[in-house]
Amino acid sequence: MAEVAVTGVAADVNTAVKLTANAMAYLQDEIKSDPDAMAPVNLGDLDLTTDEFILDEVDIHIQANLEDDLVKEALKTGVDLRQYSKQVETELQRIEQASIKDYIKESQNIASLHNQITACDSILERMEGMLSGFQSDLSSISSEIQTLQQQSVSMNMRLKNRQAVRSHLSQLVDELVVPGAMIQIILESAVTEQEFLEQLHELNNKINFAKELSFRETLACSDIQDIVDRLRIKAVSKIREFILQKIYSFRKPMTNYQIPQNTLLKYRFFYQFLLANERSVAKEIRDEYVDTMSKIYYSYFKSYSGRLLKVQYEEVADKDDLMGVEDTAKKGFFSKPSLKSRNTIFTLGQRGAVLSPAELEGPILIPHTAQRGDCRYPYETLFRSQHYALLDNGCREYLFLSDFFMVVGNSALDLFNCVMGKTLSLFLKSMSTYVSDCYDSIAVFLCIHVVLRFRAVTVKRAIPALDKYWEAVLELLWPRFELILEMNIQSIRNTDPQKLGLLDTRPHYITRRYAEFSSAIVSINQTFTSERTHTLLGQLQIEVENFVLKMAAEFPSRRDQLIFLINNYDMMLSVLMERAADDSKEVEGFQQLLQARSQEFIEEILSTPFGGMIAFVKESEALMEKGQLDRLKNDEARITQLIRGFSSTWKQSVEALSQEVMRSFTNFKNGTGIIQGALTQLIQYYHGFHKALSQPTFRSLAVRSELINLHHLMVEVKKHKPNF
């Protein structure tokens, strides 16, 4: 009941306070700022007009308080604030009396509450004592934990040290202990079994480890040294026997030695084990292999080379088969042109196919197969087959030696030379014998380019083993090729035209030989260009040109001389252009010679029917340049004869000229070109004739009306151009 009364009184008090507080807010602010504001004020002394009384601020406070909801409600109901304030004060006194009665009524409960609070204080005091004890206990536990932590760190360090020692000791023991399985496998298993190879690796590791420990003077090493040595001796014995059996198997007839070689490569660790643990046995195996393979290669290539020579052409060139030798001088190589499946020594033909990629690295020749088929081959084909077999076997052998015997650089080259040295010497000796009696320059040149291409193959395969051999072969072939070429040059230089039989304007057989030979050498030389070759061909070309001029000088007439020169130049140019590049020195040289002689021949054949007109044109052009054309003013009779003679005979002359040209030249295309050039030159001369007669000096001549119209002449001349 007291709580309800208090609540009601509080509500009334709040209402009264809000009603009075807002109205007196300004006064309260003034009282706080000035304590003397509570003193009695004489209203008579109050000057409302003074500046100190701030009416604006009062208005602001009043206006703000008037906005309050309680003030608004009080103003609406017309409540008297003084009366209401006394009412509130009375109500507060009444509530205070009621509250005191409630407290007296509840005094026992309050006393009981006090006793309970006192009991709680004692309990809390005991708890405080317990917690203090706990705190002291925790302090001691913390120090114990720190001690334990230090002990843990120390124990952890000792544990790590012991583990490290245990690891090293465990590894040492593992390396020192020789398992029974290893002993059994090394002693009883075949060397070709995988488990033997695995245990051999382990044994090799133990041997190396024992050596390392012996350097450190480890006493434990002596405990296993005896058994390791016995296992090593047993393993070496079994490996030696296995490898020697494989090497001896090479010696069996018709054995493909590449198969045992591949087997040895599979077990290349065997030799590595021997080299590390028993060098004397390793040297024995190496020497045995070198001796065996050296004999095998020598025997194989000696037999193969001998059989190849049986399928070579029986007829070969000799020292009399030179370019400048006349056909009637002897009976021999050139007297048997009907021999089948054989090329002349100056013609390339199909011989150049030996340098094509398909044939260069194609299968080697099988001699007995060729003999059964009665096949014969030129020397360069046999040379290619022989050296491709050498290249293939040499590269494979070098790789095997490097891999199995673990050699590199000069050591690998020395070992290769020990194996292949006798075979290479056999080849060089055979080559030297052939070269010393060889006069087939194309065969020698083809062999040179076979070597150059095979050398490029070995470079591509990164096999340096045959480099010195290629150089030695080239040192044999190049001088011989140059010697044969110089012999041919000398033979042409010494040729006597008067001993070559009847004169003929057709291409000479010596120039044909040169053309075939030169085109062959130039076409072969395009891939691997050699300045030495170009120099020798230049000398040969000079001698051939001199020879052609000497032969031409044997003809009594200049016209026959020109026909001979043009036929030979044209033939040589045609043959050269079939194989050589259009911009080669040889082609360009003969093109210039042919053009010069063709132009001279055109002048020669025009001089007979049209010589008078040509002479007049040249004379008049010379005088016109000097301004002295009047000197021909009195040659009216000559001019008349030229005009009427040309008009009456030019068609017959052109026809005869065409027929003569076609009879004189063996190459229709060349003859057609000369005819066209002659007719073109004739039109130019006649145009010059017209031009000279159109000058003022000759305009009064009546015979000018008989001149043939130039365009009409051109139309008529075109009808005489042959079509081939």
XYZ file of C-alpha atoms in Angstrom, residues 5 100 151 162 167 184 202 236 281 322 355 371 375 404 409 417 446 452 493 508 514 519 523 545 583 680:
26
model
C 0.904 5.760 -2.389
C 7.689 5.760 8.110
C 64.009 -30.097 -17.475
C 70.675 -39.454 -29.108
C 70.771 -42.260 -37.143
C 73.334 -66.022 -51.459
C 74.540 -52.809 -53.048
C 84.314 -60.154 -60.537
C 90.174 -57.598 -65.252
C 91.576 -37.782 -122.342
C 74.439 -38.090 -104.454
C 76.449 -60.980 -109.471
C 74.654 -56.096 -112.704
C 79.914 -49.274 -72.343
C 86.744 -36.991 -75.805
C 91.010 -46.027 -83.501
C 81.620 -37.959 -107.236
C 81.678 -34.391 -98.132
C 96.276 -27.590 -125.423
C 83.181 -31.101 -132.747
C 83.995 -30.633 -122.760
C 78.075 -29.425 -117.056
C 76.057 -29.478 -111.406
C 87.879 -21.740 -126.469
C 74.186 -17.346 -113.862
C 65.710 -7.593 -138.275
